[in-house]
mmCIF file of C-alpha atoms in Angstrom:
data_model
loop_
_atom_site.group_PDB
_atom_site.id
_atom_site.type_symbol
_atom_site.label_atom_id
_atom_site.label_comp_id
_atom_site.label_asym_id
_atom_site.label_seq_id
_atom_site.Cartn_x
_atom_site.Cartn_y
_atom_site.Cartn_z
ATOM 1 C CA MET A 1 94.152 115.107 129.703
ATOM 2 C CA VAL A 2 91.150 114.293 127.592
ATOM 3 C CA TYR A 3 87.848 116.001 128.311
ATOM 4 C CA ILE A 4 84.710 114.853 126.578
ATOM 5 C CA SER A 5 81.665 117.044 126.672
ATOM 6 C CA PRO A 6 78.505 115.783 125.040
ATOM 7 C CA ASN A 7 76.344 118.412 123.478
ATOM 8 C CA GLN A 8 72.746 117.504 124.111
ATOM 9 C CA SER A 9 71.022 119.455 121.414
ATOM 10 C CA SER A 10 72.744 117.511 118.688
ATOM 11 C CA ILE A 11 74.399 114.158 118.535
ATOM 12 C CA CYS A 12 77.999 115.256 118.631
ATOM 13 C CA PHE A 13 80.572 116.154 121.178
ATOM 14 C CA HIS A 14 83.826 117.986 121.349
ATOM 15 C CA ILE A 15 87.034 116.419 122.425
ATOM 16 C CA ILE A 16 89.365 118.872 124.069
ATOM 17 C CA ILE A 17 92.839 117.531 124.171
ATOM 18 C CA SER A 18 95.625 119.242 125.972
ATOM 19 C CA PHE A 19 98.994 117.662 126.332
ATOM 20 C CA SER A 20 102.528 118.754 127.001
ATOM 21 C CA SER A 21 104.811 119.336 124.070
ATOM 22 C CA HIS A 22 107.025 116.478 125.213
ATOM 23 C CA TYR A 23 105.545 113.683 123.200
ATOM 24 C CA SER A 24 106.664 111.790 120.166
ATOM 25 C CA SER A 25 104.787 112.022 116.944
ATOM 26 C CA LYS A 26 104.087 108.331 117.380
ATOM 27 C CA SER A 27 102.119 109.095 120.498
ATOM 28 C CA SER A 28 100.431 112.015 118.793
ATOM 29 C CA ASN A 29 99.202 109.562 116.201
ATOM 30 C CA PHE A 30 98.228 107.333 119.110
ATOM 31 C CA ILE A 31 96.287 110.122 120.822
ATOM 32 C CA THR A 32 94.554 111.211 117.651
ATOM 33 C CA LYS A 33 93.799 107.614 116.746
ATOM 34 C CA HIS A 34 92.323 106.796 120.116
ATOM 35 C CA CYS A 35 90.245 109.934 120.255
ATOM 36 C CA LEU A 36 88.837 109.210 116.839
ATOM 37 C CA ILE A 37 88.007 105.684 117.933
ATOM 38 C CA LEU A 38 86.411 106.999 121.128
ATOM 39 C CA ARG A 39 84.288 109.419 119.155
ATOM 40 C CA SER A 40 83.046 106.812 116.728
ATOM 41 C CA LYS A 41 82.329 104.261 119.499
ATOM 42 C CA TYR A 42 80.206 106.859 121.228
ATOM 43 C CA PHE A 43 78.289 107.630 118.064
ATOM 44 C CA ASN A 44 77.678 103.977 117.302
ATOM 45 C CA SER A 45 76.259 103.247 120.754
ATOM 46 C CA MET A 46 74.100 106.393 120.627
ATOM 47 C CA ALA A 47 72.723 105.279 117.289
ATOM 48 C CA GLU A 48 71.841 101.850 118.687
ATOM 49 C CA VAL A 49 69.840 103.318 121.581
ATOM 50 C CA LEU A 50 67.938 105.807 119.470
ATOM 51 C CA LEU A 51 66.828 103.609 116.587
ATOM 52 C CA PRO A 52 63.283 102.512 117.442
ATOM 53 C CA ARG A 53 63.095 98.713 117.343
ATOM 54 C CA LYS A 54 59.756 98.512 115.550
ATOM 55 C CA MET A 55 61.153 100.350 112.545
ATOM 56 C CA ASP A 56 62.321 98.120 109.764
ATOM 57 C CA ILE A 57 65.916 99.210 109.438
ATOM 58 C CA THR A 58 67.744 97.525 106.668
ATOM 59 C CA ASN A 59 71.248 96.375 107.457
ATOM 60 C CA ASP A 60 72.322 96.508 103.862
ATOM 61 C CA PRO A 61 75.828 98.003 104.159
ATOM 62 C CA SER A 62 75.634 99.650 100.771
ATOM 63 C CA LYS A 63 72.912 101.887 102.145
ATOM 64 C CA PHE A 64 75.116 103.220 104.926
ATOM 65 C CA GLY A 65 77.480 106.111 104.426
ATOM 66 C CA SER A 66 78.046 108.026 101.283
ATOM 67 C CA PRO A 67 77.656 105.933 98.113
ATOM 68 C CA ASP A 68 80.606 107.820 96.656
ATOM 69 C CA LEU A 69 84.197 107.010 97.419
ATOM 70 C CA LEU A 70 86.140 109.308 99.710
ATOM 71 C CA HIS A 71 87.891 111.901 97.604
ATOM 72 C CA VAL A 72 91.404 112.714 98.766
ATOM 73 C CA LEU A 73 93.555 115.561 97.489
ATOM 74 C CA ALA A 74 97.236 114.712 97.934
ATOM 75 C CA VAL A 75 99.937 117.371 97.708
ATOM 76 C CA ASP A 76 103.653 116.549 97.427
ATOM 77 C CA ASP A 77 106.554 117.972 95.442
ATOM 78 C CA SER A 78 108.341 114.595 95.242
ATOM 79 C CA HIS A 79 107.591 112.399 92.225
ATOM 80 C CA VAL A 80 108.303 109.231 94.146
ATOM 81 C CA ASP A 81 106.088 110.217 97.083
ATOM 82 C CA ARG A 82 103.240 111.290 94.827
ATOM 83 C CA LYS A 83 103.242 107.922 93.103
ATOM 84 C CA PHE A 84 103.423 106.153 96.433
ATOM 85 C CA ILE A 85 100.644 108.063 98.219
ATOM 86 C CA GLU A 86 98.410 107.785 95.174
ATOM 87 C CA ARG A 87 98.759 104.011 95.221
ATOM 88 C CA LEU A 88 98.208 103.809 98.983
ATOM 89 C CA LEU A 89 94.978 105.758 98.588
ATOM 90 C CA ARG A 90 93.691 103.827 95.577
ATOM 91 C CA VAL A 91 94.385 100.531 97.295
ATOM 92 C CA SER A 92 92.315 101.893 100.190
ATOM 93 C CA SER A 93 89.387 102.522 97.815
ATOM 94 C CA CYS A 94 89.676 106.284 97.706
ATOM 95 C CA LYS A 95 89.284 108.578 94.770
ATOM 96 C CA VAL A 96 92.574 110.471 94.438
ATOM 97 C CA THR A 97 93.671 113.789 92.992
ATOM 98 C CA VAL A 98 97.405 114.441 93.204
ATOM 99 C CA VAL A 99 99.118 117.803 92.721
ATOM 100 C CA ASP A 100 102.765 118.756 92.954
ATOM 101 C CA SER A 101 102.572 121.996 94.924
ATOM 102 C CA ALA A 102 100.534 123.932 97.450
ATOM 103 C CA THR A 103 99.856 126.562 94.782
ATOM 104 C CA ARG A 104 98.321 123.964 92.511
ATOM 105 C CA ALA A 105 96.297 122.630 95.418
ATOM 106 C CA LEU A 106 94.824 126.095 95.974
ATOM 107 C CA GLN A 107 94.109 126.387 92.258
ATOM 108 C CA TYR A 108 92.344 123.038 92.307
ATOM 109 C CA LEU A 109 90.207 124.122 95.254
ATOM 110 C CA GLY A 110 89.471 127.497 93.674
ATOM 111 C CA LEU A 111 91.089 129.271 96.620
ATOM 112 C CA ASP A 112 93.713 131.079 94.609
ATOM 113 C CA VAL A 113 91.298 133.846 93.676
ATOM 114 C CA GLU A 114 89.410 136.335 95.862
ATOM 115 C CA GLU A 115 85.960 135.572 94.518
ATOM 116 C CA LYS A 116 85.080 131.896 94.389
ATOM 117 C CA PRO A 117 84.812 131.130 90.672
ATOM 118 C CA LEU A 118 81.815 129.291 89.280
ATOM 119 C CA GLY A 119 81.863 125.523 89.125
ATOM 120 C CA PHE A 120 83.492 124.886 92.495
ATOM 121 C CA GLU A 121 80.258 124.486 94.460
ATOM 122 C CA ASP A 122 80.097 120.810 93.537
ATOM 123 C CA LEU A 123 83.748 120.085 94.306
ATOM 124 C CA LYS A 124 83.741 117.578 97.134
ATOM 125 C CA VAL A 125 87.020 116.843 98.855
ATOM 126 C CA ASN A 126 86.828 114.669 101.970
ATOM 127 C CA LEU A 127 90.464 114.792 103.005
ATOM 128 C CA ILE A 128 93.589 116.726 102.136
ATOM 129 C CA MET A 129 96.990 115.126 102.700
ATOM 130 C CA THR A 130 99.964 117.388 102.245
ATOM 131 C CA ASP A 131 103.720 117.172 102.590
ATOM 132 C CA TYR A 132 105.147 119.709 105.021
ATOM 133 C CA SER A 133 108.404 120.749 103.308
ATOM 134 C CA MET A 134 107.710 121.974 99.826
ATOM 135 C CA PRO A 135 109.405 124.742 97.839
ATOM 136 C CA GLY A 136 107.356 127.921 97.564
ATOM 137 C CA MET A 137 104.390 127.451 99.862
ATOM 138 C CA THR A 138 104.841 124.886 102.631
ATOM 139 C CA GLY A 139 102.208 122.398 103.761
ATOM 140 C CA TYR A 140 101.785 124.449 106.919
ATOM 141 C CA GLU A 141 100.964 127.581 104.917
ATOM 142 C CA LEU A 142 98.556 125.549 102.805
ATOM 143 C CA LEU A 143 96.894 124.264 105.974
ATOM 144 C CA LYS A 144 96.378 127.842 107.179
ATOM 145 C CA LYS A 145 94.870 128.952 103.884
ATOM 146 C CA ILE A 146 92.460 126.013 103.898
ATOM 147 C CA LYS A 147 91.386 126.703 107.478
ATOM 148 C CA GLU A 148 90.839 130.369 106.599
ATOM 149 C CA SER A 149 88.505 129.494 103.732
ATOM 150 C CA SER A 150 84.790 129.192 104.347
ATOM 151 C CA ALA A 151 84.400 126.526 101.684
ATOM 152 C CA PHE A 152 87.022 124.065 102.893
ATOM 153 C CA ARG A 153 87.768 124.798 106.542
ATOM 154 C CA GLU A 154 85.798 121.733 107.652
ATOM 155 C CA VAL A 155 87.824 119.416 105.429
ATOM 156 C CA PRO A 156 90.335 117.457 107.505
ATOM 157 C CA VAL A 157 93.955 118.218 106.599
ATOM 158 C CA VAL A 158 96.723 115.741 107.360
ATOM 159 C CA ILE A 159 100.359 116.819 107.303
ATOM 160 C CA MET A 160 103.102 114.381 106.246
ATOM 161 C CA SER A 161 106.767 114.873 107.009
ATOM 162 C CA SER A 162 109.957 112.837 107.009
ATOM 163 C CA GLU A 163 111.171 114.845 109.998
ATOM 164 C CA ASN A 164 110.090 114.175 113.541
ATOM 165 C CA ILE A 165 110.257 117.769 114.816
ATOM 166 C CA LEU A 166 108.055 118.340 117.838
ATOM 167 C CA PRO A 167 107.533 122.116 117.523
ATOM 168 C CA ARG A 168 106.530 121.518 113.908
ATOM 169 C CA ILE A 169 103.985 118.894 114.917
ATOM 170 C CA ASP A 170 102.640 121.202 117.666
ATOM 171 C CA ARG A 171 102.288 124.072 115.256
ATOM 172 C CA CYS A 172 100.369 122.002 112.724
ATOM 173 C CA LEU A 173 97.985 120.506 115.247
ATOM 174 C CA GLU A 174 97.370 123.941 116.769
ATOM 175 C CA GLU A 175 96.541 125.300 113.341
ATOM 176 C CA GLY A 176 93.862 122.626 113.006
ATOM 177 C CA ALA A 177 95.570 119.711 111.286
ATOM 178 C CA GLU A 178 93.672 116.484 111.732
ATOM 179 C CA ASP A 179 96.815 114.418 112.087
ATOM 180 C CA PHE A 180 100.553 114.452 111.491
ATOM 181 C CA LEU A 181 102.100 111.425 109.797
ATOM 182 C CA LEU A 182 105.757 110.508 109.649
ATOM 183 C CA LYS A 183 106.992 109.508 106.233
ATOM 184 C CA PRO A 184 107.148 107.030 104.737
ATOM 185 C CA VAL A 185 103.418 106.823 105.273
ATOM 186 C CA LYS A 186 102.112 103.334 105.993
ATOM 187 C CA LEU A 187 99.098 101.633 104.488
ATOM 188 C CA SER A 188 97.780 101.231 108.034
ATOM 189 C CA ASP A 189 97.900 105.043 108.501
ATOM 190 C CA VAL A 190 95.823 105.575 105.380
ATOM 191 C CA ARG A 191 93.315 102.878 106.323
ATOM 192 C CA ARG A 192 92.920 104.331 109.805
ATOM 193 C CA LEU A 193 92.220 107.783 108.345
ATOM 194 C CA ARG A 194 89.788 106.408 105.832
ATOM 195 C CA ASP A 195 87.920 104.354 108.460
ATOM 196 C CA SER A 196 87.498 107.313 110.802
ATOM 197 C CA LEU A 197 86.239 109.488 107.943
ATOM 198 C CA MET A 198 83.817 106.802 106.754
ATOM 199 C CA LYS A 199 82.380 106.597 110.270
ATOM 200 C CA VAL A 200 81.732 110.340 110.176
ATOM 201 C CA GLU A 201 79.955 109.885 106.855
ATOM 202 C CA ASP A 202 77.960 106.988 108.385
ATOM 203 C CA LEU A 203 76.972 109.263 111.244
ATOM 204 C CA SER A 204 75.448 111.917 109.021
ATOM 205 C CA PHE A 205 73.465 109.214 107.251
ATOM 206 C CA THR A 206 72.380 107.726 110.573
ATOM 207 C CA LYS A 207 71.310 111.157 111.850
ATOM 208 C CA SER A 208 69.126 111.863 108.835
ATOM 209 C CA THR A 209 67.649 108.358 109.046
ATOM 210 C CA GLN A 210 66.774 108.835 112.736
ATOM 211 C CA LYS A 211 65.199 112.206 112.048
ATOM 212 C CA ARG A 212 62.955 110.688 109.358
ATOM 213 C CA GLU A 213 62.036 107.797 111.656
ATOM 214 C CA LEU A 214 61.133 110.056 114.578
ATOM 215 C CA GLU A 215 58.997 112.194 112.286
ATOM 216 C CA THR A 216 57.233 109.096 110.971
ATOM 217 C CA GLU A 217 56.650 107.833 114.501
ATOM 218 C CA ASN A 218 55.182 111.205 115.511
ATOM 219 C CA ALA A 219 52.804 111.117 112.586
ATOM 220 C CA TYR A 220 51.412 107.664 113.514
ATOM 221 C CA SER A 221 51.665 107.680 117.285
ATOM 222 C CA PHE A 222 48.426 107.845 119.364
ATOM 223 C CA ASP A 223 50.313 107.836 122.666
ATOM 224 C CA SER A 224 52.084 110.661 124.416
ATOM 225 C CA PRO A 225 54.390 112.670 122.168
ATOM 226 C CA VAL A 226 57.856 111.301 121.562
ATOM 227 C CA GLN A 227 60.524 112.861 123.728
ATOM 228 C CA SER A 228 62.494 115.382 121.736
ATOM 229 C CA GLN A 229 65.601 114.962 123.874
ATOM 230 C CA PRO A 230 67.428 111.759 123.055
ATOM 231 C CA LYS A 231 68.455 109.715 126.066
ATOM 232 C CA ARG A 232 72.164 109.639 126.630
ATOM 233 C CA ALA A 233 73.638 106.210 126.101
ATOM 234 C CA LYS A 234 76.010 104.570 128.494
ATOM 235 C CA ILE A 235 79.285 103.961 126.728
ATOM 236 C CA MET B 1 117.790 77.221 84.459
ATOM 237 C CA ASP B 2 114.268 76.031 85.043
ATOM 238 C CA LEU B 3 111.463 78.115 86.455
ATOM 239 C CA VAL B 4 111.647 76.820 90.014
ATOM 240 C CA GLN B 5 115.385 77.474 90.124
ATOM 241 C CA MET B 6 114.876 80.993 88.802
ATOM 242 C CA GLN B 7 112.245 81.694 91.427
ATOM 243 C CA LYS B 8 114.514 80.361 94.173
ATOM 244 C CA SER B 9 117.386 82.529 92.862
ATOM 245 C CA LEU B 10 115.167 85.579 92.959
ATOM 246 C CA GLN B 11 114.041 84.888 96.510
ATOM 247 C CA ASP B 12 117.615 84.353 97.691
ATOM 248 C CA TYR B 13 118.786 87.469 95.898
ATOM 249 C CA THR B 14 116.028 89.582 97.400
ATOM 250 C CA LYS B 15 116.727 88.235 100.882
ATOM 251 C CA SER B 16 120.403 89.094 100.535
ATOM 252 C CA LEU B 17 119.524 92.717 99.791
ATOM 253 C CA PHE B 18 117.617 92.900 103.059
ATOM 254 C CA LEU B 19 120.308 91.095 105.030
ATOM 255 C CA GLU B 20 122.970 93.463 103.704
ATOM 256 C CA GLY B 21 120.835 96.416 104.741
ATOM 257 C CA ILE B 22 120.653 97.714 101.182
ATOM 258 C CA LEU B 23 116.872 97.550 101.336
ATOM 259 C CA ASP B 24 114.594 97.854 104.347
ATOM 260 C CA SER B 25 110.963 96.958 105.089
ATOM 261 C CA GLN B 26 109.670 99.950 103.140
ATOM 262 C CA PHE B 27 110.569 98.051 99.963
ATOM 263 C CA LEU B 28 108.277 95.265 101.160
ATOM 264 C CA GLN B 29 105.486 97.845 101.540
ATOM 265 C CA LEU B 30 105.984 98.735 97.873
ATOM 266 C CA GLN B 31 105.824 95.081 96.848
ATOM 267 C CA GLN B 32 102.616 94.607 98.809
ATOM 268 C CA LEU B 33 101.046 97.445 96.855
ATOM 269 C CA GLN B 34 101.713 95.645 93.581
ATOM 270 C CA ASP B 35 99.038 93.349 92.192
ATOM 271 C CA GLU B 36 97.553 92.102 88.915
ATOM 272 C CA SER B 37 95.923 95.488 88.281
ATOM 273 C CA ASN B 38 99.261 97.245 88.864
ATOM 274 C CA PRO B 39 101.920 94.658 88.006
ATOM 275 C CA ASP B 40 104.688 97.206 87.382
ATOM 276 C CA PHE B 41 104.133 99.424 90.367
ATOM 277 C CA VAL B 42 107.463 98.722 92.074
ATOM 278 C CA SER B 43 109.562 99.163 88.950
ATOM 279 C CA GLN B 44 107.658 102.381 88.111
ATOM 280 C CA VAL B 45 108.334 103.916 91.508
ATOM 281 C CA VAL B 46 111.954 102.776 91.457
ATOM 282 C CA THR B 47 112.414 104.216 87.963
ATOM 283 C CA LEU B 48 111.138 107.575 89.241
ATOM 284 C CA PHE B 49 113.613 107.278 92.104
ATOM 285 C CA PHE B 50 116.474 106.675 89.653
ATOM 286 C CA GLN B 51 115.461 109.666 87.525
ATOM 287 C CA ASP B 52 115.132 111.970 90.516
ATOM 288 C CA SER B 53 118.370 110.770 92.079
ATOM 289 C CA ASP B 54 120.430 111.136 88.899
ATOM 290 C CA ARG B 55 119.258 114.715 88.642
ATOM 291 C CA ILE B 56 119.855 115.515 92.308
ATOM 292 C CA LEU B 57 123.336 113.969 92.389
ATOM 293 C CA ASN B 58 124.244 116.001 89.325
ATOM 294 C CA ASP B 59 122.991 119.216 90.943
ATOM 295 C CA LEU B 60 124.847 118.386 94.141
ATOM 296 C CA SER B 61 128.118 117.859 92.289
ATOM 297 C CA LEU B 62 127.714 121.236 90.606
ATOM 298 C CA SER B 63 126.794 123.029 93.832
ATOM 299 C CA LEU B 64 129.705 121.583 95.784
ATOM 300 C CA ASP B 65 132.161 122.455 93.010
ATOM 301 C CA GLN B 66 131.406 126.161 93.270
ATOM 302 C CA GLN B 67 134.050 128.537 94.651
ATOM 303 C CA VAL B 68 131.675 129.490 97.424
ATOM 304 C CA VAL B 69 129.321 126.666 98.344
ATOM 305 C CA ASP B 70 125.745 127.765 98.896
ATOM 306 C CA PHE B 71 124.501 125.393 101.606
ATOM 307 C CA LYS B 72 121.022 126.825 101.265
ATOM 308 C CA LYS B 73 120.972 125.071 97.893
ATOM 309 C CA VAL B 74 122.815 121.926 98.930
ATOM 310 C CA ASP B 75 120.722 121.002 101.951
ATOM 311 C CA PRO B 76 117.281 120.873 100.236
ATOM 312 C CA HIS B 77 118.739 118.565 97.574
ATOM 313 C CA VAL B 78 120.073 116.179 100.196
ATOM 314 C CA HIS B 79 116.756 116.373 102.044
ATOM 315 C CA GLN B 80 114.925 115.447 98.842
ATOM 316 C CA LEU B 81 117.217 112.509 98.183
ATOM 317 C CA LYS B 82 116.877 111.356 101.759
ATOM 318 C CA GLY B 83 113.097 111.464 101.397
ATOM 319 C CA SER B 84 112.837 109.567 98.155
ATOM 320 C CA SER B 85 115.367 106.911 99.163
ATOM 321 C CA SER B 86 113.432 106.443 102.399
ATOM 322 C CA SER B 87 110.179 106.081 100.453
ATOM 323 C CA ILE B 88 111.491 103.194 98.390
ATOM 324 C CA GLY B 89 113.412 101.520 101.188
ATOM 325 C CA ALA B 90 116.947 102.309 99.992
ATOM 326 C CA GLN B 91 118.225 102.256 103.559
ATOM 327 C CA ARG B 92 121.941 102.795 102.999
ATOM 328 C CA VAL B 93 121.357 105.747 100.674
ATOM 329 C CA LYS B 94 119.035 107.275 103.253
ATOM 330 C CA ASN B 95 121.552 106.808 106.077
ATOM 331 C CA ALA B 96 124.323 108.350 103.971
ATOM 332 C CA CYS B 97 122.045 111.359 103.367
ATOM 333 C CA VAL B 98 121.486 111.784 107.104
ATOM 334 C CA VAL B 99 125.246 112.029 107.666
ATOM 335 C CA PHE B 100 125.524 114.384 104.697
ATOM 336 C CA ARG B 101 122.892 116.728 106.140
ATOM 337 C CA ASN B 102 124.733 116.926 109.441
ATOM 338 C CA PHE B 103 127.839 118.173 107.661
ATOM 339 C CA CYS B 104 125.752 120.617 105.619
ATOM 340 C CA GLU B 105 124.527 122.068 108.882
ATOM 341 C CA GLN B 106 128.131 122.483 110.001
ATOM 342 C CA GLN B 107 128.941 123.987 106.601
ATOM 343 C CA ASN B 108 131.913 121.672 106.334
ATOM 344 C CA VAL B 109 132.740 121.664 102.613
ATOM 345 C CA GLU B 110 135.400 118.963 102.698
ATOM 346 C CA ALA B 111 133.253 116.588 104.705
ATOM 347 C CA CYS B 112 130.363 117.273 102.337
ATOM 348 C CA HIS B 113 132.497 116.276 99.362
ATOM 349 C CA ARG B 114 133.259 112.986 101.110
ATOM 350 C CA CYS B 115 129.592 112.523 101.945
ATOM 351 C CA LEU B 116 128.594 113.068 98.348
ATOM 352 C CA GLN B 117 131.009 110.333 97.291
ATOM 353 C CA GLN B 118 129.550 108.034 99.917
ATOM 354 C CA VAL B 119 125.972 108.765 98.819
ATOM 355 C CA LYS B 120 126.912 108.168 95.179
ATOM 356 C CA GLN B 121 128.527 104.848 96.094
ATOM 357 C CA GLU B 122 125.466 103.645 97.978
ATOM 358 C CA TYR B 123 123.161 104.884 95.248
ATOM 359 C CA TYR B 124 125.025 103.093 92.444
ATOM 360 C CA LEU B 125 125.056 99.963 94.561
ATOM 361 C CA VAL B 126 121.297 99.915 95.164
ATOM 362 C CA LYS B 127 120.642 100.902 91.559
ATOM 363 C CA ASN B 128 122.736 98.008 90.316
ATOM 364 C CA ARG B 129 121.116 95.521 92.690
ATOM 365 C CA LEU B 130 117.570 96.622 91.870
ATOM 366 C CA GLU B 131 118.226 96.483 88.138
ATOM 367 C CA THR B 132 119.447 92.915 88.596
ATOM 368 C CA LEU B 133 116.347 92.133 90.654
ATOM 369 C CA PHE B 134 114.024 93.431 87.948
ATOM 370 C CA LYS B 135 115.918 91.434 85.295
ATOM 371 C CA LEU B 136 115.453 88.259 87.310
ATOM 372 C CA GLU B 137 111.732 89.033 87.634
ATOM 373 C CA GLN B 138 111.437 89.663 83.910
ATOM 374 C CA GLN B 139 113.113 86.334 83.136
ATOM 375 C CA ILE B 140 110.622 84.522 85.338
ATOM 376 C CA VAL B 141 107.629 86.270 83.781
ATOM 377 C CA ALA B 142 109.031 85.660 80.278
ATOM 378 C CA SER B 143 109.210 81.955 81.103
ATOM 379 C CA GLY B 144 105.531 82.011 81.980
ATOM 380 C CA GLY B 145 106.073 81.940 85.717
ATOM 381 C CA MET B 146 104.950 84.108 88.594
ATOM 382 C CA VAL B 147 107.218 86.215 90.741
ATOM 383 C CA PRO B 148 107.126 84.688 94.233
ATOM 384 C CA ALA B 149 106.152 86.854 97.189
ATOM 385 C CA VAL B 150 108.961 87.642 99.594
ATOM 386 C CA GLU B 151 108.794 85.582 102.759
ATOM 387 C CA LEU B 152 109.536 87.373 105.973
ATOM 388 C CA GLY B 153 111.220 84.495 107.743
ATOM 389 C CA PHE B 154 114.529 86.201 108.417
#
């Protein structure tokens, strides 16, 4: 059952997904994938309705989204898999940092100490991809630590595993994992993740553009004041 | 042998590895990730696989030769080998690891010894075939030719 509730005070909505535990990880990827697509379709159509036509909006694609590449932190104890995931990500135009353990991942993020050390304010990680089974701290434990942190809890975390174990998948998704990928990870999986993240980046750009445009319109308008509530678009 | 013949040999050889089930489509994924900016990607990943596997097989032999076999040590090794062989498309090695893990779960020492032999056999086979493959590629490149892309017509 998928329930979509638009939140009117800001252009975003929450997707509440509840499903039985009897599903394959393939369908979990399917569900996640389709919900991400649904979310971005909604945003795109909202953006089209709200952009005032008389404004000169450039369609230069380089102006949309973050000018920086998506930065992905990949965590895996296997040499072979680290090399492989790094290549998949680079081929997908992502900036990549690879570490060989959850402990090192926490060190990289500055989460291994109580007080956040200086110099981590500028660290921008857009996605964390971690193997599940690792010696020492598992990917699941890493996921929990990230979700507990104030600095990185909003960063999507994707779990990768060679084992299709349903309770494991459930546990990870319940703990807030963005997605669960079966290894070996495919290029199409990485591209799908990247595309959905880029759309989120596009959205924040579009939002700030709309805000500026509405403010400009207010300043020059001699008619009745612009409605502050955006009209809801028909999907 | 001229260049065209060498390229045809390489294609036929590669196809045979797929037909025999020694390699699966994951190997094709690796090849697709190789390009002019990363011309040695496949051989680099495969070399890492060889290094890892040599180490793991050695550790497994030692662990299984103990008086009392510690399956808590054996199983993670097999899991690792299963993972890396799966990542490069070494299908028969991966399948042998799956069987091996089942016997680890049952704590069947004798069966595990047999499984280790089976895994080693499959590993040496794929290692040999891949080394031959890379040699053929090197010969083509040394003759000024390009390594042909694998066609998926089979």
